Short mmCIF file of C-alpha atoms and ligand atoms in Angstrom, two decimals:
data_model
loop_
_atom_site.label_atom_id
_atom_site.label_comp_id
_atom_site.label_asym_id
_atom_site.label_seq_id
_atom_site.Cartn_x
_atom_site.Cartn_y
_atom_site.Cartn_z
CA MET A 95 3.81 -30.47 8.94
CA THR A 96 6.05 -28.64 11.27
CA ASN A 97 4.12 -26.04 13.70
CA VAL A 98 2.93 -22.64 12.10
CA VAL A 99 4.14 -19.23 13.86
CA GLY A 100 0.91 -17.13 14.48
CA TYR A 101 0.63 -13.77 14.28
CA LYS A 102 -0.22 -11.63 17.50
CA ARG A 103 -3.13 -11.14 19.05
CA PRO A 104 -3.99 -7.08 19.64
CA ARG A 105 -3.67 -5.56 23.13
CA ALA A 106 -7.00 -4.79 25.43
CA GLY A 107 -8.31 -1.30 24.17
CA THR A 108 -6.13 -0.98 21.21
CA GLN A 109 -8.78 -2.48 18.69
CA PRO A 110 -12.77 -1.66 18.12
CA ASN A 111 -15.05 -3.46 19.56
CA TYR A 112 -17.82 -4.91 16.63
CA LEU A 113 -20.66 -3.53 18.78
CA HIS A 114 -20.25 -0.28 19.33
CA PRO A 115 -23.92 1.29 20.39
CA PRO A 116 -23.13 5.06 19.58
CA TYR A 117 -22.03 3.93 15.73
CA GLN A 118 -25.88 2.53 15.59
CA SER A 119 -25.35 0.77 12.59
CA SER A 120 -23.28 -1.66 14.44
CA ILE A 121 -25.92 -2.58 16.57
CA LYS A 122 -27.84 -4.98 13.86
CA ARG A 123 -24.76 -6.23 12.32
CA ALA A 124 -22.18 -6.75 15.27
CA PRO A 125 -22.10 -10.60 16.43
CA ARG A 126 -23.61 -11.34 19.39
CA LYS A 127 -22.30 -15.04 20.16
CA PRO A 128 -18.40 -15.05 21.38
CA LEU A 129 -16.22 -15.39 18.42
CA VAL A 130 -14.36 -18.95 18.16
CA LEU A 131 -10.87 -18.71 19.15
CA LEU A 132 -8.73 -20.11 16.28
CA PRO A 133 -4.89 -20.66 17.25
CA HIS A 134 -3.55 -20.12 13.69
CA THR A 135 -3.03 -22.77 10.90
CA LEU A 136 -1.16 -22.69 7.75
CA SER A 137 -4.24 -21.65 6.46
CA GLU A 138 -4.38 -18.57 8.47
CA VAL A 139 -0.43 -17.45 8.09
CA THR A 140 -0.81 -17.22 3.81
CA GLY A 141 -2.13 -14.72 2.12
CA PRO A 142 -2.47 -13.18 -0.94
CA LEU A 143 0.75 -11.47 -2.36
CA PHE A 144 0.34 -8.29 -4.61
CA GLY A 145 3.27 -6.86 -7.15
CA HIS A 146 3.75 -3.64 -8.40
CA ASP A 147 2.09 -5.14 -11.71
CA LEU A 148 -1.47 -4.26 -10.20
CA ILE A 149 -0.13 -0.12 -10.28
CA GLY A 150 -0.97 1.94 -13.23
CA GLN A 151 1.27 5.57 -13.70
CA ASN A 152 -1.47 7.80 -12.19
CA ASP A 153 -2.69 5.38 -9.29
CA ASN A 154 -1.24 7.17 -6.41
CA ASP A 155 -1.20 11.01 -7.80
CA LEU A 156 -5.38 11.44 -7.40
CA THR A 157 -4.77 14.62 -9.01
CA LYS A 158 -3.81 13.17 -12.01
CA GLN A 159 -6.30 10.95 -13.20
CA HIS A 160 -8.46 13.50 -14.77
CA ALA A 161 -7.84 15.70 -17.63
CA GLY A 162 -7.83 19.00 -15.43
CA GLU A 163 -7.13 19.99 -11.95
CA PRO A 164 -9.41 19.19 -8.95
CA ILE A 165 -10.25 21.67 -6.90
CA GLY A 166 -8.85 21.77 -3.06
CA GLU A 167 -6.00 21.66 -0.83
CA ARG A 168 -3.27 19.50 -2.64
CA ILE A 169 -1.38 17.21 -0.37
CA ILE A 170 0.99 14.43 0.29
CA VAL A 171 -0.03 11.63 2.53
CA SER A 172 3.49 9.50 2.76
CA GLY A 173 4.67 7.15 5.61
CA ARG A 174 5.77 3.59 6.03
CA VAL A 175 4.29 0.02 6.87
CA LEU A 176 5.88 -1.32 9.68
CA ASP A 177 4.80 -4.47 11.73
CA GLU A 178 4.62 -4.42 15.18
CA ASP A 179 8.55 -5.50 15.97
CA GLY A 180 9.13 -1.96 13.77
CA ARG A 181 10.30 -3.96 10.62
CA PRO A 182 9.09 -2.67 7.44
CA VAL A 183 6.40 -4.42 5.49
CA PRO A 184 7.92 -4.25 1.85
CA ARG A 185 6.17 -4.48 -1.48
CA THR A 186 2.21 -4.72 0.24
CA LEU A 187 -0.94 -3.39 -1.82
CA ILE A 188 -2.56 -0.23 -0.25
CA GLU A 189 -5.87 0.90 -1.52
CA LEU A 190 -7.20 4.13 -0.42
CA TRP A 191 -10.48 6.14 -0.89
CA GLN A 192 -11.86 9.49 0.15
CA ALA A 193 -14.37 12.46 -0.38
CA ASN A 194 -13.53 15.57 -2.55
CA SER A 195 -12.60 18.48 -1.00
CA THR A 196 -16.17 19.65 -0.46
CA GLY A 197 -16.95 15.97 1.27
CA ARG A 198 -18.63 14.44 -1.62
CA TYR A 199 -17.60 10.45 -2.65
CA ARG A 200 -18.05 9.63 -6.04
CA HIS A 201 -20.23 7.20 -5.22
CA ALA A 202 -24.40 6.38 -6.47
CA LEU A 203 -25.27 6.32 -2.70
CA ASP A 204 -24.18 9.61 -1.07
CA GLN A 205 -26.42 12.08 -1.27
CA HIS A 206 -24.75 15.01 0.76
CA ASP A 207 -25.97 18.00 -1.35
CA ALA A 208 -22.13 19.17 -2.25
CA PRO A 209 -20.71 19.03 -5.94
CA LEU A 210 -19.02 16.49 -7.34
CA ASP A 211 -15.74 17.08 -8.91
CA PRO A 212 -14.97 16.37 -12.61
CA ASN A 213 -11.43 16.10 -12.03
CA PHE A 214 -11.69 13.48 -8.93
CA THR A 215 -12.87 10.09 -8.16
CA GLY A 216 -11.14 9.73 -4.93
CA TYR A 217 -9.44 6.36 -5.52
CA GLY A 218 -5.76 5.18 -5.57
CA ARG A 219 -3.36 2.28 -5.06
CA THR A 220 0.07 1.64 -4.61
CA VAL A 221 2.73 -1.15 -3.46
CA THR A 222 5.23 -0.13 -0.83
CA ASP A 223 8.43 -0.17 -1.71
CA ALA A 224 11.64 -2.30 -0.46
CA GLU A 225 11.63 -0.24 3.20
CA GLY A 226 8.14 -0.28 3.55
CA ARG A 227 7.54 3.31 2.12
CA TYR A 228 4.21 4.62 0.50
CA ARG A 229 3.48 7.94 -1.16
CA PHE A 230 0.22 9.49 -2.46
CA VAL A 231 -0.98 13.18 -3.85
CA THR A 232 -4.27 13.52 -3.22
CA ILE A 233 -6.34 16.63 -2.28
CA LYS A 234 -7.42 16.72 1.57
CA PRO A 235 -10.84 15.37 1.76
CA GLY A 236 -13.63 17.73 3.16
CA ALA A 237 -16.18 16.86 6.34
CA TYR A 238 -19.37 15.50 5.66
CA PRO A 239 -22.57 14.86 7.30
CA TRP A 240 -24.32 11.05 8.49
CA ARG A 241 -27.21 10.65 9.88
CA ASN A 242 -25.59 8.73 13.05
CA HIS A 243 -26.86 11.21 15.57
CA HIS A 244 -28.32 15.01 15.87
CA ASN A 245 -25.71 16.64 13.60
CA ALA A 246 -23.38 13.71 13.16
CA TRP A 247 -20.38 14.92 10.55
CA ARG A 248 -17.39 13.18 9.79
CA PRO A 249 -14.09 14.67 10.29
CA PRO A 250 -12.08 14.77 7.49
CA HIS A 251 -10.66 10.82 6.65
CA ILE A 252 -8.97 8.81 4.14
CA HIS A 253 -9.86 5.05 3.76
CA PHE A 254 -6.42 2.56 3.70
CA SER A 255 -6.97 -0.89 3.16
CA LEU A 256 -3.87 -3.31 3.40
CA PHE A 257 -3.07 -6.83 3.22
CA GLY A 258 0.72 -7.20 4.35
CA PRO A 259 2.09 -11.19 4.68
CA SER A 260 -1.00 -12.99 5.96
CA PHE A 261 -4.75 -12.94 5.69
CA MET A 262 -4.26 -12.45 9.46
CA THR A 263 -2.72 -8.68 8.85
CA ARG A 264 -5.34 -7.70 6.65
CA LEU A 265 -6.33 -4.17 7.87
CA VAL A 266 -8.79 -1.51 6.95
CA THR A 267 -8.74 1.80 8.52
CA GLN A 268 -8.85 5.59 8.14
CA MET A 269 -6.35 8.04 8.65
CA TYR A 270 -7.06 11.44 10.53
CA PHE A 271 -5.78 14.85 10.20
CA PRO A 272 -4.49 16.81 13.28
CA GLY A 273 -6.09 19.59 15.23
CA ASP A 274 -9.41 18.21 13.95
CA PRO A 275 -12.26 19.49 16.07
CA LEU A 276 -14.69 17.19 14.90
CA LEU A 277 -12.33 13.98 16.47
CA PRO A 278 -14.04 14.11 19.69
CA PHE A 279 -17.58 13.61 18.67
CA ASP A 280 -16.96 11.34 15.89
CA PRO A 281 -18.18 7.99 17.53
CA ILE A 282 -16.23 6.06 14.84
CA PHE A 283 -12.32 7.28 16.02
CA ASN A 284 -13.41 6.91 19.32
CA CYS A 285 -14.25 3.51 19.57
CA VAL A 286 -10.90 2.74 20.14
CA THR A 287 -10.83 2.98 23.83
CA ASP A 288 -6.58 3.18 23.93
CA GLN A 289 -5.97 6.70 23.53
CA ARG A 290 -2.23 5.73 22.26
CA ALA A 291 -3.90 3.67 20.11
CA ARG A 292 -6.99 6.09 18.82
CA ASP A 293 -4.41 9.19 18.15
CA SER A 294 -1.85 6.73 16.07
CA MET A 295 -4.88 7.27 13.24
CA ILE A 296 -4.06 10.37 13.21
CA SER A 297 -1.62 12.02 10.54
CA SER A 298 0.83 14.72 11.37
CA PHE A 299 1.83 17.51 9.23
CA ASP A 300 5.79 17.37 7.74
CA LEU A 301 7.18 20.07 6.55
CA ASP A 302 10.17 17.83 5.25
CA THR A 303 7.42 16.41 3.12
CA THR A 304 5.83 19.33 2.12
CA ILE A 305 6.83 20.68 -1.35
CA PRO A 306 7.11 24.35 -2.02
CA GLU A 307 4.57 26.07 -3.61
CA PHE A 308 2.82 22.54 -4.22
CA ALA A 309 1.49 20.73 -1.63
CA LEU A 310 1.27 20.61 2.15
CA GLY A 311 2.79 16.92 3.02
CA TYR A 312 1.27 14.13 5.90
CA ARG A 313 3.01 11.67 7.55
CA TRP A 314 1.50 8.58 8.26
CA ASP A 315 2.93 5.37 9.29
CA ILE A 316 0.49 2.31 9.56
CA VAL A 317 1.26 -0.97 11.68
CA LEU A 318 0.23 -4.36 10.79
CA ARG A 319 0.23 -7.12 13.52
CA GLY A 320 3.59 -8.40 13.94
CA ARG A 321 4.70 -12.44 14.40
CA ASN A 322 5.10 -14.53 17.40
CA ALA A 323 8.38 -15.79 18.23
CA THR A 324 8.10 -19.42 18.45
CA PRO A 325 5.08 -21.47 17.20
CA PHE A 326 3.70 -21.71 20.79
CA GLU A 327 3.13 -17.93 22.18
CA GLU A 328 -0.77 -18.06 21.44
CA MET B 252 10.91 -2.62 19.61
CA SER B 253 7.31 -2.88 20.26
CA LEU B 254 4.56 -0.49 18.20
CA ILE B 255 0.79 -0.67 18.70
CA PRO B 256 -0.60 -2.24 15.50
CA THR B 257 -2.91 0.41 13.80
CA ALA B 258 -6.61 0.28 14.63
CA SER B 259 -9.36 -0.92 12.64
CA GLN B 260 -12.37 1.15 11.24
CA THR B 261 -15.16 0.67 9.19
CA VAL B 262 -15.20 0.50 5.69
CA GLY B 263 -18.44 2.85 5.73
CA PRO B 264 -21.04 3.05 3.08
CA TYR B 265 -18.75 3.85 0.25
CA LEU B 266 -16.29 0.92 0.23
CA HIS B 267 -17.36 0.17 -3.37
CA LEU B 268 -15.46 3.01 -4.70
CA GLY B 269 -12.06 1.69 -2.75
CA LEU B 270 -11.95 -2.17 -3.05
CA THR B 271 -14.52 -2.85 -5.97
CA PRO B 272 -11.27 -1.26 -8.56
CA ILE B 273 -9.95 -4.56 -7.43
CA THR B 274 -12.76 -7.55 -7.87
CA ILE B 275 -12.45 -10.90 -8.81
CA ALA B 276 -15.41 -12.77 -8.84
CA ASP B 277 -13.66 -15.59 -10.82
CA ILE B 278 -10.90 -17.50 -9.74
CA ALA B 279 -11.37 -20.99 -11.55
CA LYS B 280 -10.23 -19.54 -15.01
CA ASP B 281 -6.65 -19.81 -13.11
CA ALA B 282 -6.27 -23.27 -12.06
CA GLY B 283 -5.33 -25.71 -14.36
CA LYS B 284 -7.07 -28.29 -11.74
CA GLY B 285 -9.75 -29.01 -9.83
CA GLU B 286 -13.82 -29.05 -9.49
CA LYS B 287 -14.98 -25.98 -10.88
CA ILE B 288 -17.57 -24.84 -8.50
CA VAL B 289 -19.79 -21.87 -7.68
CA ILE B 290 -20.53 -20.79 -4.12
CA SER B 291 -23.30 -17.88 -3.63
CA GLY B 292 -25.75 -16.94 -1.11
CA ARG B 293 -26.34 -13.79 1.21
CA VAL B 294 -25.58 -11.76 4.08
CA LEU B 295 -28.29 -10.78 6.54
CA ASP B 296 -28.81 -8.64 9.61
CA GLY B 297 -30.36 -9.63 13.03
CA GLU B 298 -33.56 -8.66 11.86
CA GLY B 299 -33.02 -11.11 8.67
CA GLN B 300 -32.83 -7.94 6.52
CA PRO B 301 -30.28 -8.18 3.18
CA ILE B 302 -27.17 -6.49 4.11
CA PRO B 303 -26.27 -4.62 0.62
CA ASP B 304 -23.17 -2.78 1.78
CA ALA B 305 -21.02 -5.93 2.33
CA LEU B 306 -17.63 -7.19 1.04
CA LEU B 307 -16.07 -10.63 1.08
CA GLU B 308 -12.62 -12.02 0.47
CA PHE B 309 -11.65 -15.23 0.19
CA TRP B 310 -8.45 -17.14 0.52
CA GLN B 311 -7.95 -20.94 -0.57
CA ALA B 312 -5.65 -23.55 -1.58
CA ASN B 313 -5.09 -25.01 -5.10
CA ALA B 314 -6.85 -28.28 -5.54
CA ASP B 315 -3.80 -30.21 -4.36
CA GLY B 316 -4.04 -28.84 -0.87
CA LYS B 317 -1.42 -26.24 -1.28
CA TYR B 318 -1.38 -22.06 -0.68
CA ALA B 319 0.62 -19.56 -2.93
CA HIS B 320 2.65 -18.70 -0.46
CA PRO B 321 6.02 -18.70 0.91
CA ASP B 322 5.21 -20.29 4.28
CA ASP B 323 3.48 -23.20 2.64
CA THR B 324 6.58 -25.72 2.01
CA GLN B 325 4.85 -28.37 1.53
CA ASP B 326 6.11 -30.78 -1.53
CA LYS B 327 3.50 -30.21 -3.62
CA PRO B 328 3.13 -28.32 -6.88
CA LEU B 329 1.88 -24.46 -7.60
CA GLU B 330 -0.30 -23.86 -10.93
CA GLY B 331 1.31 -20.39 -12.27
CA LYS B 332 -1.50 -18.24 -12.55
CA PHE B 333 -3.74 -19.55 -9.43
CA ILE B 334 -3.12 -17.42 -6.78
CA GLY B 335 -6.26 -18.71 -4.69
CA PHE B 336 -7.43 -14.97 -3.40
CA GLY B 337 -10.96 -13.25 -4.66
CA ARG B 338 -12.97 -10.25 -3.42
CA VAL B 339 -16.94 -9.86 -3.87
CA PRO B 340 -19.41 -7.48 -2.77
CA THR B 341 -22.83 -8.16 -1.92
CA ASP B 342 -25.64 -6.51 -4.31
CA LYS B 343 -28.80 -4.64 -3.20
CA ASP B 344 -30.28 -7.82 -2.00
CA GLY B 345 -27.58 -9.09 -0.18
CA ARG B 346 -26.60 -11.67 -2.63
CA PHE B 347 -22.79 -12.82 -3.41
CA SER B 348 -21.84 -15.07 -5.44
CA PHE B 349 -18.01 -16.32 -6.67
CA THR B 350 -16.37 -18.95 -8.85
CA THR B 351 -13.69 -21.33 -7.87
CA ILE B 352 -12.47 -24.76 -7.82
CA LYS B 353 -12.69 -27.01 -4.41
CA PRO B 354 -9.69 -27.12 -2.45
CA GLY B 355 -7.71 -29.96 -1.21
CA ALA B 356 -6.88 -30.53 2.00
CA VAL B 357 -4.27 -28.85 3.90
CA PRO B 358 -2.32 -29.60 7.24
CA GLY B 359 -3.54 -28.81 10.56
CA PRO B 360 -2.09 -28.71 13.84
CA GLY B 361 0.29 -31.40 14.72
CA ASN B 362 -0.36 -34.31 12.32
CA SER B 363 -4.19 -33.46 11.76
CA LEU B 364 -5.60 -33.00 8.28
CA GLN B 365 -8.19 -29.86 7.35
CA ALA B 366 -10.88 -30.45 5.60
CA PRO B 367 -11.36 -28.52 2.86
CA HIS B 368 -11.86 -24.99 3.26
CA ILE B 369 -12.29 -21.29 2.43
CA VAL B 370 -11.03 -18.61 4.36
CA VAL B 371 -13.45 -15.81 4.35
CA CYS B 372 -12.88 -12.29 5.58
CA LEU B 373 -16.01 -9.99 5.65
CA PHE B 374 -16.39 -6.44 5.03
CA MET B 375 -19.22 -4.03 5.73
CA ARG B 376 -20.86 -0.90 6.89
CA GLY B 377 -21.95 -1.28 10.37
CA MET B 378 -18.07 -3.14 10.87
CA LEU B 379 -15.48 -1.68 12.92
CA LYS B 380 -13.36 -4.48 12.26
CA HIS B 381 -13.36 -6.87 9.91
CA LEU B 382 -14.49 -10.84 10.60
CA TYR B 383 -12.96 -14.46 9.68
CA THR B 384 -15.29 -17.30 8.53
CA ARG B 385 -14.78 -19.98 6.95
CA ILE B 386 -16.67 -22.17 4.57
CA TYR B 387 -16.77 -25.98 4.28
CA PHE B 388 -18.45 -28.25 1.75
CA SER B 389 -21.81 -30.22 2.45
CA ASP B 390 -20.49 -33.56 0.36
CA GLU B 391 -16.75 -34.19 2.81
CA GLN B 392 -18.88 -35.02 5.34
CA ALA B 393 -15.71 -37.43 6.85
CA ALA B 394 -13.48 -34.94 6.44
CA ASN B 395 -15.69 -32.52 8.35
CA ALA B 396 -16.03 -34.93 10.61
CA ASN B 397 -12.37 -34.90 11.85
CA ASP B 398 -11.50 -30.94 11.28
CA PRO B 399 -9.23 -29.51 14.06
CA VAL B 400 -11.09 -26.44 13.38
CA LEU B 401 -14.83 -27.36 13.26
CA GLY B 402 -14.00 -29.50 16.56
CA LEU B 403 -13.49 -26.06 18.14
CA ILE B 404 -16.52 -25.16 18.06
CA GLU B 405 -18.00 -26.13 21.47
CA ASP B 406 -21.95 -26.02 20.54
CA ALA B 407 -21.64 -28.44 18.06
CA ALA B 408 -25.30 -27.32 16.92
CA ARG B 409 -23.20 -24.21 15.39
CA ARG B 410 -21.30 -25.97 13.05
CA PRO B 411 -23.65 -26.54 10.47
CA THR B 412 -23.30 -22.45 10.06
CA LEU B 413 -19.93 -23.16 7.53
CA ILE B 414 -21.06 -25.80 5.46
CA ALA B 415 -22.05 -25.04 1.85
CA GLU B 416 -24.59 -26.89 0.69
CA ARG B 417 -24.35 -29.04 -2.37
CA GLN B 418 -27.22 -28.24 -4.65
CA ASN B 419 -28.18 -32.09 -5.71
CA ASP B 420 -25.91 -32.75 -8.64
CA LYS B 421 -24.90 -29.31 -9.67
CA ALA B 422 -21.45 -28.29 -8.86
CA GLU B 423 -22.84 -25.58 -6.89
CA TYR B 424 -22.88 -24.43 -3.03
CA ARG B 425 -25.51 -22.28 -0.97
CA TRP B 426 -23.78 -20.66 1.63
CA ASP B 427 -25.46 -17.79 3.84
CA ILE B 428 -23.59 -15.12 6.60
CA VAL B 429 -26.28 -14.59 9.15
CA MET B 430 -24.83 -11.62 11.68
CA GLN B 431 -27.35 -12.23 14.77
CA GLY B 432 -29.77 -14.54 15.94
CA GLU B 433 -30.40 -18.52 16.00
CA ASN B 434 -28.51 -19.20 12.99
CA GLU B 435 -25.60 -17.04 13.61
CA THR B 436 -22.86 -17.84 11.66
CA VAL B 437 -19.93 -19.00 13.74
CA PHE B 438 -16.98 -16.19 13.82
CA PHE B 439 -13.44 -16.87 14.83
CA ASP B 440 -11.44 -15.08 17.12
CA CYS B 441 -8.16 -14.97 15.09
FE1 FE C 137 -15.76 8.15 4.81
#
């Protein structure tokens, strides 16, 4: 067996800690014992690869999944998936979920007193193209309250899940919107201490992908872990 | 060029909306060979309470110890439909269950061989970043004793947290994930 080339480890402050007391649910769920350092083996650097056959016709257009049009501000979210060396990540699965324009999720546990929209599910998926590009048409999600602390509101966000080329590049994150007044108060957004890493979760408004008379464009690039250059860099 | 990898964020309480449309609870049916097994258990928090909003993803080699991935260059057969990936949420009692085939041994660092194992990626509300752990098998004692990854766990008393217990003579294994406390599952920094 030749040596396996592993994936790079995160720089300090660029990823959240498991225990983050301002996010109360982390207190009983974060591991308390130190994690065991694992240099990557073949089991880590491999992982599931998905193809376009998983994707149905309206899976990346959340405004066309029902008989009627959903209520709310139509938006186009697009960008590229790159690795940390700037190389595109082609043909990788992206799954996405979000609240509707009133801040309500189509989920049995969501008790927020805001209306559901019969024309909006809030789920989509796509596969990046050969240049790592993706694109969704959706509705801008609303803010919603949660019970983490007094008067706690989540800033509007879209949940993203990505795979990349190995099980080590797995990422679940949230995309936020520029200029949102709730961001400074959100313990989930602020769990990332490195400001550049934190701000990279905020999309930017983009006139180039905005479609006249139709929808506002937001651009958001997603960066997955990159690979070491040699097997001995761990 | 060096970019900062995008930060992880919690899956939150509504993870099912985004992650369970692709649920894969039985991958044995795609395997041409190997012993069909069921692995089930519970996910428990620091107070021993079940975690009903967690999700497990698993990744494994086929019965010959070959991964369906281009980085696995071993000269071993792949089976047409077998990918080796699955995904199951926990239920209201924190239970999960999935059906697969027992994987073969795969190469480790140097000339070592890793005992048969399944890599698990764990998500839940309350966790800002996913965790990796592994499932080994109680009926592979000799292989487990020589496994280079189990050997990285300095406190040997914690190693059993990664070993699924075979239930008598049935091809069923029991494996719980405990987030905190005396029996806290070993999680890997990888
Ligand atoms: Fe959310």
